[in-house]
Coordinates of C-alpha atoms and ligand atoms in Angstrom, one line a residue:
M1 CA 78.5 0.4 19.7
N2 CA 75.6 1.9 21.5
P3 CA 75.3 -0.2 24.7
N4 CA 71.8 1.1 25.3
P5 CA 68.6 -0.8 24.4
V6 CA 66.8 2.5 23.6
D7 CA 68.1 4.0 20.4
A8 CA 68.5 7.7 21.3
P9 CA 67.6 9.3 17.9
T10 CA 64.3 7.3 17.7
A11 CA 63.4 7.4 21.4
P12 CA 59.8 8.5 21.9
A13 CA 59.3 12.0 23.1
G14 CA 58.5 11.1 26.7
I15 CA 61.8 9.2 27.0
A16 CA 63.9 11.7 25.1
E17 CA 62.7 14.6 27.4
A18 CA 63.2 12.6 30.6
T19 CA 66.1 12.7 33.0
V20 CA 66.6 9.7 35.2
N21 CA 68.4 9.0 38.4
V22 CA 69.4 5.4 38.8
N23 CA 70.8 4.7 42.3
G24 CA 72.0 8.3 42.7
V25 CA 73.5 8.7 39.2
V26 CA 71.7 11.1 36.8
T27 CA 71.5 10.3 33.1
S28 CA 69.4 11.2 30.1
G29 CA 66.2 9.2 29.7
D30 CA 67.5 7.4 26.6
R31 CA 70.6 6.2 28.5
A32 CA 69.0 5.1 31.8
V33 CA 69.0 1.3 32.2
V34 CA 68.5 -1.3 34.9
S35 CA 69.5 -5.0 34.8
V36 CA 67.0 -7.5 33.3
F37 CA 67.7 -9.4 36.6
D38 CA 66.1 -6.6 38.6
H39 CA 63.1 -8.1 40.4
G40 CA 61.1 -5.0 39.5
F41 CA 61.4 -6.1 35.9
L42 CA 61.1 -9.8 36.5
Y43 CA 58.2 -9.8 39.0
G44 CA 56.9 -6.2 39.4
D45 CA 58.4 -6.6 42.9
G46 CA 58.6 -2.9 43.9
V47 CA 56.7 0.2 44.7
Y48 CA 56.4 3.7 43.2
E49 CA 55.1 7.2 43.7
T50 CA 54.1 9.9 41.2
L51 CA 54.6 13.5 42.2
R52 CA 54.3 16.7 40.3
T53 CA 55.7 20.2 40.8
Y54 CA 53.9 23.5 41.1
N55 CA 56.2 26.6 40.8
R56 CA 58.9 24.0 39.9
R57 CA 58.8 22.5 43.4
P58 CA 57.6 19.0 44.3
F59 CA 54.1 19.3 45.8
L60 CA 53.6 17.4 49.1
P61 CA 56.8 15.4 48.9
D62 CA 56.4 14.4 52.6
R63 CA 53.0 12.7 52.0
H64 CA 54.3 10.9 48.9
L65 CA 57.4 9.7 50.7
A66 CA 55.4 8.5 53.7
R67 CA 53.1 6.5 51.3
L68 CA 56.2 5.1 49.5
R69 CA 57.6 3.8 52.8
A70 CA 54.2 2.4 53.8
S71 CA 53.8 0.6 50.5
A72 CA 57.4 -0.7 50.7
A73 CA 56.8 -1.9 54.3
R74 CA 53.8 -4.0 53.1
L75 CA 56.2 -5.8 50.8
S76 CA 59.0 -6.1 53.5
L77 CA 61.0 -4.0 51.1
E78 CA 63.7 -1.6 52.4
V79 CA 64.0 2.0 51.2
P80 CA 67.6 2.7 52.1
P81 CA 67.9 6.4 51.3
S82 CA 66.5 8.8 53.9
D83 CA 63.7 11.2 53.0
A84 CA 66.3 14.0 52.9
E85 CA 68.4 12.0 50.5
L86 CA 65.3 11.2 48.3
E87 CA 64.3 14.8 48.2
S88 CA 67.8 15.8 47.3
R89 CA 67.8 13.2 44.4
L90 CA 64.4 14.6 43.3
R91 CA 65.9 18.1 43.0
D92 CA 69.1 16.9 41.3
T93 CA 67.1 14.9 38.8
M94 CA 64.6 17.6 37.9
R95 CA 67.2 20.3 37.6
A96 CA 68.3 18.8 34.3
V97 CA 64.7 18.7 32.9
H98 CA 63.6 21.5 30.5
P99 CA 64.2 24.7 32.4
Q100 CA 60.6 26.0 32.0
G101 CA 57.4 24.5 33.1
E102 CA 56.3 22.0 35.6
V103 CA 57.8 18.5 36.1
M104 CA 56.4 15.1 36.7
L105 CA 58.4 12.9 39.0
R106 CA 58.2 9.2 39.5
I107 CA 60.1 7.4 42.2
L108 CA 60.5 3.6 41.9
V109 CA 62.0 1.3 44.5
T110 CA 62.5 -2.3 43.5
R111 CA 63.8 -5.4 45.3
G112 CA 67.0 -5.0 43.2
V113 CA 69.1 -7.3 41.1
G114 CA 69.2 -11.0 42.0
D115 CA 69.0 -14.5 40.6
L116 CA 65.7 -15.9 39.4
G117 CA 63.4 -16.9 42.2
Y118 CA 60.9 -15.3 44.5
D119 CA 63.0 -15.4 47.7
P120 CA 63.7 -11.8 48.5
A121 CA 67.1 -12.8 50.0
V122 CA 68.5 -13.3 46.5
C123 CA 68.5 -9.5 46.1
R124 CA 71.1 -7.6 48.1
T125 CA 70.3 -3.9 47.4
P126 CA 67.1 -2.3 46.4
T127 CA 67.2 -0.3 43.1
V128 CA 66.0 3.3 43.5
V129 CA 65.1 5.1 40.3
I130 CA 63.7 8.7 39.8
I131 CA 62.2 9.6 36.5
A132 CA 61.7 13.4 35.8
R133 CA 60.1 14.7 32.7
P134 CA 58.0 17.7 31.7
H135 CA 54.5 17.6 33.2
R136 CA 51.9 17.6 30.5
E137 CA 48.9 19.7 31.2
S138 CA 45.6 18.1 30.1
P139 CA 44.1 19.6 27.0
E140 CA 41.7 22.5 27.8
R141 CA 38.7 20.5 26.6
V142 CA 39.1 18.1 29.5
Q143 CA 38.0 20.8 32.0
R144 CA 35.7 22.6 29.6
D145 CA 33.7 19.6 28.4
G146 CA 34.4 16.9 30.9
V147 CA 35.3 13.3 30.1
R148 CA 33.7 9.9 29.6
L149 CA 34.5 6.8 31.7
V150 CA 33.6 3.2 31.3
V151 CA 33.1 0.5 34.0
A152 CA 35.7 -2.1 33.4
S153 CA 34.8 -5.8 33.4
V154 CA 38.0 -6.6 35.3
V155 CA 37.5 -6.0 39.0
R156 CA 39.9 -4.3 41.4
N157 CA 42.3 -6.6 43.2
H158 CA 40.9 -8.2 46.3
P159 CA 42.6 -6.6 49.3
R160 CA 43.9 -10.0 50.3
S161 CA 45.4 -10.4 46.9
V162 CA 47.8 -7.5 45.9
D163 CA 46.1 -5.0 48.2
P164 CA 45.3 -1.8 46.2
V165 CA 46.5 0.2 49.1
I166 CA 50.0 -0.7 48.1
K167 CA 51.2 1.5 45.3
S168 CA 53.1 -1.3 43.7
N169 CA 54.9 -1.7 40.4
N170 CA 52.7 -4.8 39.8
L171 CA 50.2 -2.9 37.7
L172 CA 48.5 -5.4 35.5
N173 CA 45.1 -5.0 37.2
N174 CA 45.3 -1.3 36.2
V175 CA 46.7 -2.0 32.8
L176 CA 43.9 -4.4 31.9
A177 CA 41.2 -1.9 33.1
M178 CA 42.8 0.9 31.1
Q179 CA 43.0 -1.3 28.0
E180 CA 39.2 -1.5 28.2
A181 CA 38.9 2.3 28.5
V182 CA 41.2 2.8 25.5
R183 CA 39.2 0.3 23.4
A184 CA 36.0 2.1 24.3
G185 CA 37.5 5.5 23.5
A186 CA 37.1 6.5 27.1
Y187 CA 39.4 8.6 29.3
E188 CA 39.5 6.3 32.3
A189 CA 38.0 3.0 33.6
I190 CA 36.1 2.6 36.8
L191 CA 36.9 -0.6 38.7
L192 CA 34.3 -2.3 40.9
N193 CA 35.6 -4.3 43.8
H194 CA 34.9 -7.9 44.6
R195 CA 31.6 -7.0 46.2
G196 CA 30.5 -5.1 43.1
E197 CA 30.9 -1.7 44.7
L198 CA 32.6 1.2 43.0
A199 CA 36.3 1.3 44.1
E200 CA 38.4 3.6 42.0
C201 CA 39.8 4.1 38.5
S202 CA 42.9 2.6 36.9
Q203 CA 45.0 5.7 37.8
S204 CA 42.7 7.9 39.9
N205 CA 40.2 8.0 42.7
L206 CA 36.5 8.6 42.2
F207 CA 34.0 11.1 43.8
V208 CA 30.4 11.8 43.3
V209 CA 28.3 14.8 44.4
R210 CA 24.7 14.1 45.6
D211 CA 22.5 16.7 47.2
G212 CA 25.5 19.0 47.8
V213 CA 27.5 16.3 49.6
V214 CA 30.7 15.0 48.1
L215 CA 31.1 11.2 48.5
T216 CA 34.0 8.8 47.8
P217 CA 34.3 5.1 48.3
P218 CA 35.8 4.1 51.7
L219 CA 39.3 2.6 52.0
D220 CA 37.6 -0.7 52.9
A221 CA 36.3 -0.8 49.3
G222 CA 39.9 -1.7 48.3
L223 CA 41.6 1.3 46.7
L224 CA 44.7 3.4 46.8
E225 CA 44.6 6.1 49.5
G226 CA 45.2 9.0 47.0
V227 CA 47.2 12.0 48.2
T228 CA 44.8 14.1 46.2
R229 CA 41.8 12.2 47.6
N230 CA 43.0 13.1 51.1
L231 CA 43.6 16.6 50.2
L232 CA 40.0 17.0 49.0
F233 CA 38.7 16.2 52.5
E234 CA 40.8 19.2 53.6
V235 CA 40.0 21.7 50.9
G236 CA 36.4 20.6 51.0
A237 CA 36.2 21.6 54.6
E238 CA 37.9 24.9 53.8
V239 CA 35.2 25.8 51.2
G240 CA 32.4 24.6 53.4
L241 CA 31.7 21.4 51.5
A242 CA 31.1 18.1 53.3
V243 CA 33.3 15.4 51.8
R244 CA 32.7 11.9 53.2
E245 CA 33.3 8.3 52.5
A246 CA 30.3 6.2 51.4
V247 CA 29.8 2.9 49.8
L248 CA 28.7 3.6 46.2
R249 CA 27.3 1.3 43.5
E250 CA 26.8 1.6 39.8
S251 CA 23.0 1.8 40.6
D252 CA 23.7 5.1 42.4
L253 CA 24.9 6.8 39.2
P254 CA 21.5 7.9 37.9
D255 CA 21.0 10.0 41.1
V256 CA 24.3 11.8 41.2
D257 CA 24.6 15.5 40.3
E258 CA 28.3 15.3 39.5
L259 CA 31.1 12.8 39.2
F260 CA 34.8 13.5 39.1
I261 CA 38.1 11.8 39.4
T262 CA 41.3 12.9 41.2
S263 CA 45.0 12.2 40.9
T264 CA 48.3 14.0 41.4
T265 CA 48.8 14.6 37.7
R266 CA 45.2 15.1 36.7
E267 CA 44.1 17.1 39.8
V268 CA 40.3 17.1 39.6
V269 CA 38.7 16.0 36.3
P270 CA 34.9 16.3 35.7
V271 CA 33.1 13.3 34.3
V272 CA 30.0 13.8 32.2
E273 CA 29.3 10.2 31.0
V274 CA 29.9 6.7 32.2
G275 CA 29.4 4.2 29.4
S276 CA 26.3 5.5 27.6
R277 CA 24.8 7.1 30.8
T278 CA 24.9 10.9 31.2
I279 CA 26.0 12.1 34.6
G280 CA 24.0 15.0 36.1
S281 CA 23.4 17.8 33.6
G282 CA 25.9 16.3 31.2
S283 CA 28.3 19.3 31.7
P284 CA 31.1 19.8 34.2
G285 CA 29.6 20.8 37.6
P286 CA 30.3 23.6 40.0
V287 CA 31.6 21.5 42.9
A288 CA 34.4 19.9 40.9
R289 CA 35.4 23.3 39.6
R290 CA 35.4 24.8 43.1
L291 CA 37.5 22.0 44.6
L292 CA 39.9 22.2 41.7
R293 CA 40.4 26.0 42.2
R294 CA 40.9 25.6 45.9
L295 CA 43.4 22.7 45.4
R296 CA 45.4 24.8 43.0
E297 CA 45.4 27.7 45.4
R298 CA 46.7 25.4 48.1
A299 CA 49.4 24.0 45.8
D300 CA 50.5 27.4 44.7
R301 CA 50.7 28.7 48.3
L302 CA 52.6 25.7 49.7
T303 CA 55.1 25.5 46.9
R304 CA 55.8 29.3 47.1
A305 CA 56.2 29.0 50.9
A306 CA 58.9 26.4 50.3
D307 CA 61.3 29.3 49.4
Ligands
LIG401 N1 48.1 7.4 39.9 N2 44.3 5.2 42.4 C1 45.2 4.6 41.6 C2 45.1 3.2 41.2 C3 46.4 5.4 41.2 O1 47.3 4.8 40.4 C4 46.4 6.8 41.5 C5 47.6 7.6 41.2 C6 45.4 7.3 42.3 C7 45.5 8.7 42.8 O2 46.5 8.9 43.8 P1 47.2 10.3 44.0 O3 46.1 11.3 44.2 O4 48.0 10.1 45.2 O5 48.0 10.6 42.8 C8 44.4 6.5 42.7 C9 49.4 8.1 39.7 C10 49.2 9.5 39.3 C11 50.1 7.3 38.7 O6 49.8 6.2 38.5 O7 51.1 7.8 38.1

């Protein structure tokens, strides 16, 4: 009898191509399991990170691990493995993935297995999972033509609710926003915060370009402090572009020259429409292109230097 809930021959491609490390043990994606009593499954009680490789090496692992620990600390959740151990598990796990091409890596740390109930004391050991699977490049048209977003009706979590700064496994707020995007045939959904300001998207941060200055909502708007977002402040300075935080509203959109979103897996994606409104010239803009080029140069240089 196959003890696994995922039937190998019919496992969807993403699962079949994945390699998974559960508490230090590497298995194929279709064989990886955790208990239904894991509080990550029961309550979304856990945190995660998504990394990708360039030149087959994880990009900025130190920044992702620092954020993982910061997120976990906000939940009073322990991350028992050291950074060196986590990096070694990342390498072990991705080694088994398709030998060519880049890899997407997801680290999850949950409260672990325990009886029903919210008291964290019922879970003795956190569960640490790493999922590695081939990185999927976006279709060429995403960069060539740009994408369309919608503004979701669901608002971003209030920072005194599940604070968006925590990269938590409790993702229903994001899932609901993305469902609206999918229904509208859009690429992503913008979430407003409780004050009606632009915050971020369901899986990415948001930037606009106005009069040559690049602006992004401040952390105080209630958003995830994206690794790519932070990197753009640095690469912007390198190419002589001012990148700053500013409170932004939907009513600012008619005046922006460009809009783009950022994330680890998507890098920098130009946006040409929000709902039925055309952004800027209606074509991908030069600032997004320049920042993307510079980000890729930095990624290439850093991952080669890791030799
Ligand atoms: N998403 N905001 C949210 C809500 C996110 O989930 C993400 C990342 C970002 C961008 O952060 P970074 O630049 O560190 O990837 C912003 C990842 C890719 C994910 O959910 O898998």
